[in-house]
Structure formats: structure tokens, C-alpha cells
Short mmCIF file of C-alpha atoms in Angstrom, two decimals:
data_model
loop_
_atom_site.label_atom_id
_atom_site.label_comp_id
_atom_site.label_asym_id
_atom_site.label_seq_id
_atom_site.Cartn_x
_atom_site.Cartn_y
_atom_site.Cartn_z
CA ASP A 22 -0.07 0.10 -0.07
CA ALA A 23 1.15 3.45 -0.64
CA GLY A 24 0.17 4.90 2.69
CA VAL A 25 -1.76 7.86 3.15
CA ILE A 26 -1.61 10.28 0.31
CA GLN A 27 -1.90 14.04 0.43
CA SER A 28 -1.87 16.74 -1.93
CA PRO A 29 -0.54 19.17 -2.53
CA ARG A 30 2.58 19.01 -0.64
CA HIS A 31 3.21 22.64 -0.62
CA GLU A 32 0.81 25.52 -1.12
CA VAL A 33 1.39 29.02 -1.28
CA THR A 34 -1.62 31.49 -1.62
CA GLU A 35 -2.51 35.01 -0.92
CA MET A 36 -4.97 35.92 1.96
CA GLY A 37 -8.54 35.77 1.06
CA GLN A 38 -8.18 32.87 -1.15
CA GLU A 39 -9.68 29.52 -1.02
CA VAL A 40 -7.43 26.69 -0.23
CA THR A 41 -8.43 22.82 -0.58
CA LEU A 42 -6.19 20.25 0.79
CA ARG A 43 -6.86 16.64 -0.28
CA CYS A 44 -6.36 13.29 1.54
CA LYS A 45 -6.62 9.66 0.41
CA PRO A 46 -6.39 7.34 3.32
CA ILE A 47 -5.03 3.76 3.46
CA SER A 48 -7.48 1.23 1.68
CA GLY A 49 -9.67 -0.43 4.39
CA HIS A 50 -9.20 2.20 6.97
CA ASN A 51 -12.52 3.26 8.44
CA SER A 52 -11.25 6.51 10.35
CA LEU A 53 -9.69 9.61 8.99
CA PHE A 54 -8.09 12.38 11.03
CA TRP A 55 -6.95 15.98 10.03
CA TYR A 56 -4.48 17.53 12.13
CA ARG A 57 -2.66 20.93 12.03
CA GLN A 58 1.20 21.41 13.30
CA THR A 59 2.73 24.75 13.89
CA MET A 60 5.97 25.61 15.90
CA MET A 61 3.60 27.68 18.47
CA ARG A 62 0.81 25.12 19.12
CA GLY A 63 2.42 21.86 18.20
CA LEU A 64 0.11 19.05 16.75
CA GLU A 65 -3.52 19.88 17.04
CA LEU A 66 -6.46 17.64 15.95
CA LEU A 67 -8.92 19.38 13.78
CA ILE A 68 -11.41 16.95 12.77
CA TYR A 69 -12.07 13.24 12.32
CA PHE A 70 -14.27 10.88 10.41
CA ASN A 71 -15.34 7.43 11.16
CA ASN A 72 -17.15 5.69 8.14
CA ASN A 73 -17.28 8.84 6.23
CA VAL A 74 -19.20 10.46 9.10
CA PRO A 75 -17.68 13.44 10.96
CA ILE A 76 -17.46 12.31 14.76
CA ASP A 77 -15.81 15.40 16.11
CA ASP A 78 -15.15 18.56 14.73
CA SER A 79 -14.46 20.45 17.92
CA GLY A 80 -10.93 21.35 17.04
CA MET A 81 -11.70 23.02 13.91
CA PRO A 82 -10.59 26.62 14.54
CA GLU A 83 -13.19 28.50 12.94
CA ASP A 84 -16.27 28.50 10.30
CA ARG A 85 -13.69 29.41 7.79
CA PHE A 86 -12.57 25.76 7.95
CA SER A 87 -14.51 22.87 6.76
CA ALA A 88 -13.95 19.26 6.10
CA LYS A 89 -15.75 16.66 3.95
CA MET A 90 -15.40 12.89 3.38
CA PRO A 91 -17.54 11.90 0.16
CA ASN A 92 -16.56 8.42 0.17
CA ALA A 93 -13.95 6.18 1.80
CA SER A 94 -11.00 6.87 -0.17
CA PHE A 95 -11.06 10.73 -0.33
CA SER A 96 -11.26 13.64 1.91
CA THR A 97 -10.68 17.58 1.55
CA LEU A 98 -9.90 20.12 4.09
CA LYS A 99 -10.91 23.65 2.92
CA ILE A 100 -10.25 26.91 4.17
CA GLN A 101 -12.17 30.00 2.93
CA PRO A 102 -10.86 32.78 3.18
CA SER A 103 -7.47 31.92 4.03
CA GLU A 104 -5.39 34.12 6.56
CA PRO A 105 -1.92 34.26 7.23
CA ARG A 106 -2.29 32.66 10.54
CA ASP A 107 -3.52 29.40 8.85
CA SER A 108 -0.07 28.99 7.89
CA ALA A 109 1.01 25.59 9.07
CA VAL A 110 1.69 22.00 8.16
CA TYR A 111 -1.62 19.98 7.87
CA PHE A 112 -1.46 16.28 8.26
CA CYS A 113 -3.82 13.52 7.37
CA ALA A 114 -4.10 10.45 8.99
CA SER A 115 -6.02 7.18 8.90
CA SER A 116 -6.66 4.09 11.18
CA LEU A 117 -8.63 0.94 10.98
CA ARG A 118 -11.12 1.79 13.83
CA LEU A 119 -12.05 4.77 15.96
CA ALA A 120 -10.12 7.15 17.85
CA GLU A 121 -11.07 5.60 20.95
CA SER A 122 -9.43 2.38 19.99
CA THR A 123 -5.62 1.56 20.16
CA ASP A 124 -4.99 1.29 16.62
CA THR A 125 -2.06 2.91 14.92
CA GLN A 126 -2.54 6.08 13.22
CA TYR A 127 -0.82 6.16 9.98
CA PHE A 128 0.20 9.97 8.83
CA GLY A 129 0.58 11.26 5.65
CA PRO A 130 3.63 13.43 4.50
CA GLY A 131 1.78 16.67 5.25
CA THR A 132 0.74 19.77 3.29
CA ARG A 133 2.96 22.87 4.10
CA LEU A 134 0.54 25.87 3.59
CA THR A 135 1.82 29.35 3.52
CA VAL A 136 -0.62 32.05 3.34
CA LEU A 137 0.90 35.48 2.19
CA LYS B 5 -7.44 20.40 32.11
CA ASN B 6 -6.00 17.57 30.37
CA GLN B 7 -2.10 18.22 29.93
CA VAL B 8 0.85 16.22 28.52
CA GLU B 9 4.22 17.40 29.24
CA GLN B 10 7.49 16.25 28.01
CA SER B 11 10.90 16.85 28.96
CA PRO B 12 13.56 17.58 28.11
CA GLN B 13 12.53 20.05 25.37
CA SER B 14 15.78 19.02 23.43
CA LEU B 15 18.36 16.71 23.86
CA ILE B 16 21.80 16.03 22.20
CA ILE B 17 23.67 12.73 22.63
CA LEU B 18 26.72 11.02 20.86
CA GLU B 19 25.91 8.02 18.64
CA GLY B 20 25.91 4.83 20.43
CA LYS B 21 24.75 6.17 23.77
CA ASN B 22 21.37 5.72 25.47
CA CYS B 23 18.86 8.28 26.49
CA THR B 24 15.57 8.30 28.08
CA LEU B 25 12.42 10.95 27.21
CA GLN B 26 9.98 11.65 29.74
CA CYS B 27 6.22 12.31 29.70
CA ASN B 28 3.92 13.54 32.24
CA TYR B 29 0.18 13.47 31.89
CA THR B 30 -2.99 14.51 33.49
CA VAL B 31 -5.73 13.00 31.33
CA SER B 32 -8.81 11.79 32.84
CA PRO B 33 -9.98 9.26 32.10
CA PHE B 34 -6.96 7.54 30.85
CA SER B 35 -7.25 5.42 27.78
CA ASN B 36 -3.71 4.63 26.38
CA LEU B 37 -0.68 6.75 25.90
CA ARG B 38 1.33 6.94 22.53
CA TRP B 39 4.73 7.70 21.38
CA TYR B 40 5.48 8.99 18.06
CA LYS B 41 8.79 9.70 16.22
CA GLN B 42 8.55 12.63 13.83
CA ASP B 43 11.37 13.11 11.56
CA THR B 44 12.11 16.58 10.05
CA GLY B 45 9.61 17.36 7.08
CA ARG B 46 7.78 14.37 7.46
CA GLY B 47 4.56 12.90 9.26
CA PRO B 48 4.65 11.34 12.85
CA VAL B 49 5.20 7.53 13.08
CA SER B 50 3.78 5.66 15.63
CA LEU B 51 6.48 3.85 17.99
CA THR B 52 4.29 2.44 20.80
CA ILE B 53 0.77 2.37 22.29
CA MET B 54 0.22 1.54 25.81
CA THR B 55 -2.84 0.84 27.52
CA PHE B 56 -3.54 1.19 31.66
CA SER B 57 -2.48 -2.65 31.97
CA GLU B 58 0.73 -2.23 30.20
CA ASN B 59 3.88 -1.31 32.21
CA THR B 60 6.39 -1.74 29.51
CA LYS B 61 6.41 -2.06 25.56
CA SER B 62 9.42 -2.36 23.38
CA ASN B 63 9.80 -1.66 19.59
CA GLY B 64 13.26 -2.48 18.52
CA ARG B 65 15.63 -0.25 20.20
CA TYR B 66 12.88 1.82 21.72
CA THR B 67 11.12 0.73 25.06
CA ALA B 68 8.26 2.82 26.51
CA THR B 69 7.53 2.29 30.22
CA LEU B 70 4.51 3.51 31.89
CA ASP B 71 3.47 4.32 35.60
CA ALA B 72 -0.24 4.86 35.85
CA ASP B 73 0.03 5.57 39.75
CA THR B 74 2.51 8.53 38.97
CA LYS B 75 1.35 9.33 35.52
CA GLN B 76 4.43 9.00 33.79
CA SER B 77 5.93 7.40 30.86
CA SER B 78 9.22 7.12 29.49
CA LEU B 79 10.94 6.32 26.13
CA HIS B 80 14.30 4.68 26.39
CA ILE B 81 16.42 4.62 23.29
CA THR B 82 19.41 2.19 23.43
CA ALA B 83 22.42 2.32 21.32
CA SER B 84 21.13 5.52 19.31
CA GLN B 85 22.00 5.99 15.74
CA LEU B 86 22.03 8.90 13.74
CA SER B 87 18.77 8.24 12.27
CA ASP B 88 17.24 8.49 15.78
CA SER B 89 17.58 12.23 15.34
CA ALA B 90 13.87 13.39 15.51
CA SER B 91 11.23 14.95 17.56
CA TYR B 92 9.52 12.29 19.93
CA ILE B 93 6.04 13.17 20.89
CA CYS B 94 3.80 11.84 23.79
CA VAL B 95 0.18 11.76 22.91
CA ALA B 96 -2.55 10.77 25.37
CA PRO B 97 -6.45 10.54 24.32
CA SER B 98 -8.69 11.99 27.14
CA GLY B 99 -12.35 12.59 28.02
CA SER B 100 -14.23 10.44 25.55
CA ALA B 101 -11.07 9.48 23.92
CA ARG B 102 -11.89 11.60 20.98
CA GLN B 103 -9.73 14.38 22.11
CA LEU B 104 -6.20 13.98 21.76
CA THR B 105 -3.66 15.80 24.12
CA PHE B 106 -0.37 16.18 22.38
CA GLY B 107 2.90 16.72 24.18
CA SER B 108 5.02 19.62 22.59
CA GLY B 109 7.84 17.01 21.78
CA THR B 110 11.49 16.33 22.56
CA GLN B 111 13.77 17.24 19.93
CA LEU B 112 16.36 14.70 19.88
CA THR B 113 19.84 15.25 17.95
CA VAL B 114 22.25 12.37 17.62
CA LEU B 115 25.86 13.53 16.73
CA PRO B 116 28.60 11.25 15.25
#
């Protein structure tokens, strides 16, 4: 398996623009997670899905952030409009079962977002 | 407030030496504790996942310990290699286990 796939790997955009990050989880995994990592705040869980359904989005910082999982093999994280403080590395991860389980989460390579 | 604190913040050791990283957690209720290794520019990779009933768990040269009474965990690296240079992150699910509390990480540098 190719592991968790994220695209793009790098994104540079201007403030106010819409940004869409994409993730393909490992085939057969039922849970998908979106994280954000910054130097100041470290790693933060934004939202996670189980069987394509959002289970907990309490980590989503603002209404400007939205995430969807239309099917088991694809998810998007959208920021509209983007702001400079959104600059971070965004990771997608997947696991076989729920976050409550002890299943290993497998992380993608991340998308480095820079908002100018 | 659920917290995970790691120490030291950074550590430099010589290749071949052993080292121990610390993690203190205050999460309730406790579910499990995880150690991740994150290389620069890469996503975190799981090293160990320990439940309440496990005191120690090994993954090659990495050995994690858990003391549920003192709410402490440690990650011991034996015979360090240059490739061990990375950030090591301690993570504990809390509450309904849907919230993951992350430590700020220990940056380990192994020098030749």
C-alpha cells in the first residue's frame, strides 16, 4: 500500500483565497483524521471521521474551516477565506477503527501551507 | 485541564549512547498513551501504544514504560543511531478519547 496520500505537498496562496487540501487514506481504514502542526501550538487534532461521517469537529478553529469525506477513499479540508495565521503543516492520518481504539494512526507526508 | 508535558525540550547525545525521554500526563479518564517519532519534514510515525495494564513495551531499540500511579511515561532509546535524530511526541487520548492531548515534543539530536 502507498500509505496515506496528501496533495498538494506545498501550497502558497494569498490572504483571502480559498485553499483545498486533499487526502487519500489507506485502503480499508475506517477512520480519518485531520491535524494541524505549528511551531507555537504543536500538533492539534482538527476533525476526525469514522465511516465517512464526521465524529468530532471540536478542533476546527473557525467557520472558515470545513472538511468533507464524500467516500471512503477521499477527504478534503477547505479554508475559505485563508488568513496568514492559517500557515502551518496540515497532516491527514487514517486508522482501522475509531480514535478510541488503540489502533495505530498512519500519517501522510503533510501539506505545508503558506498564506501570504 | 488535560495536559501532556514532555522533558527535556531538546537533547543532544553521541551516537551509540542511550537516552531517556520523559512524559507526564494528566488526562482523565485514561485510555492509552502513545509515542510518535517525527522526522523533519515528515509525518509522525507511531512507535508504541500502551494501555493502562501495560507497564512496558518495546519496539526494536525503543522501550516505553508507563506508570499509571504517577502518571508518567518514558521512552528509552538504546544504542542511539544518527537516524534517531527526530522529534518524539507523547500523546494521550482524554475525555471520551475523542480528544487527543499532545505533548510539545522532545527534539533529539544524535551526533557522530
